[in-house]
């Protein structure tokens, strides 16, 4: 169960990283488009409308990706909480199993010591 939860957590981290990377790409493209609009190129006027449309499109996509990143951040936080819970449950189960094993070994050691010293239970359940 712990391995599955860790895998789910890694998957959500990966999704968030992809969204963050896409946001960076869009910011870079936006800067490049703005620089193109500000350039003193003789052919600049021919492409102003196309660049402006692309800039609008990039802005819309940035908004969508930004919202998706926020949602993914919340999902990752939920997966992180689940992972921590499963880790605590695993640690508690391990501790419980170790305690049970230790108690069993102690009971066996006490029983062995009693047998070596000649203690035998009576038929009525009481000891000698």
XYZ file of C-alpha atoms in Angstrom:
128
model
C 0.000 0.000 0.000
C 2.851 2.344 0.839
C 4.544 1.720 -2.514
C 1.317 2.486 -4.384
C 0.777 5.701 -2.425
C 4.356 6.796 -3.090
C 3.839 6.146 -6.798
C 0.616 8.193 -6.771
C 2.451 11.026 -5.017
C 5.274 10.947 -7.594
C 2.730 10.995 -10.432
C 1.041 14.094 -9.021
C 4.451 15.769 -8.546
C 5.275 14.999 -12.159
C 1.977 16.500 -13.368
C 2.643 19.670 -11.378
C 6.170 19.921 -12.767
C 4.824 19.655 -16.335
C 2.313 22.429 -15.693
C 4.992 24.656 -14.164
C 7.242 24.007 -17.150
C 4.413 24.915 -19.545
C 3.806 28.146 -17.618
C 7.474 29.059 -18.029
C 7.324 28.328 -21.760
C 4.273 30.557 -22.130
C 5.923 33.396 -20.182
C 8.990 33.122 -22.406
C 6.841 33.185 -25.545
C 4.919 36.184 -24.232
C 8.169 38.074 -23.593
C 9.393 37.186 -27.067
C 6.168 38.379 -28.688
C 6.256 41.653 -26.764
C 9.883 42.152 -27.793
C 8.824 41.568 -31.415
C 6.142 44.233 -31.111
C 8.668 46.699 -29.681
C 11.314 45.994 -32.332
C 12.234 48.574 -34.979
C 12.084 46.176 -37.901
C 10.999 47.506 -41.319
C 8.711 44.500 -41.796
C 7.303 44.921 -38.288
C 4.037 46.436 -39.508
C 3.183 43.423 -41.612
C 3.008 41.108 -38.621
C 1.592 43.295 -35.852
C -1.922 41.865 -36.104
C -0.661 38.252 -36.163
C 1.632 38.869 -33.206
C -1.182 40.560 -31.275
C -3.511 37.591 -31.902
C -0.833 35.155 -30.789
C -0.166 37.264 -27.682
C -3.886 37.117 -26.821
C -3.912 33.363 -27.380
C -0.849 32.899 -25.171
C -2.508 34.992 -22.467
C -5.616 32.799 -22.529
C -3.556 29.613 -22.425
C -1.503 31.020 -19.534
C -4.687 31.613 -17.559
C -5.896 28.054 -18.209
C -2.528 26.529 -17.327
C -2.308 28.715 -14.199
C -5.667 27.442 -12.958
C -4.677 23.873 -13.767
C -1.438 24.365 -11.817
C -3.349 25.672 -8.798
C -5.703 22.681 -8.937
C -2.765 20.312 -9.335
C -1.040 21.906 -6.337
C -4.126 21.139 -4.242
C -4.214 17.555 -5.544
C -0.533 17.142 -4.707
C -1.134 18.461 -1.203
C -3.928 15.898 -0.747
C -1.665 13.105 -2.035
C 1.096 14.255 0.325
C -1.323 14.022 3.260
C -2.409 10.548 2.155
C 1.213 9.435 1.841
C 2.057 10.694 5.327
C -1.011 8.924 6.727
C -0.057 5.621 5.087
C 3.523 6.018 6.333
C 2.259 6.559 9.891
C -0.053 3.552 9.599
C 2.852 1.427 8.359
C 5.085 2.589 11.188
C 2.350 1.845 13.738
C 1.791 -1.629 12.262
C 5.533 -2.334 12.336
C 5.776 -1.192 15.955
C 2.788 -3.322 16.915
C 4.238 -6.377 15.182
C 7.606 -5.827 16.875
C 5.921 -5.546 20.280
C 3.899 -8.712 19.678
C 7.025 -10.576 18.590
C 8.941 -9.306 21.626
C 6.108 -10.371 23.964
C 5.965 -13.814 22.365
C 9.737 -14.266 22.759
C 9.573 -13.088 26.363
C 6.730 -15.512 27.121
C 8.714 -18.331 25.529
C 11.843 -17.426 27.508
C 9.888 -17.322 30.778
C 8.256 -20.671 29.960
C 11.621 -22.244 29.103
C 13.157 -20.891 32.326
C 10.284 -22.250 34.391
C 10.611 -25.693 32.792
C 14.378 -25.738 33.436
C 13.771 -24.935 37.089
C 11.224 -27.673 37.470
C 8.001 -25.686 37.600
C 5.136 -27.720 36.248
C 1.538 -26.598 36.188
C -0.846 -28.711 38.280
C -3.884 -30.266 36.639
C -6.041 -27.661 38.408
C -4.017 -24.874 36.672
C -2.046 -23.799 39.738
C 1.749 -24.096 39.899
C 3.889 -26.098 42.353
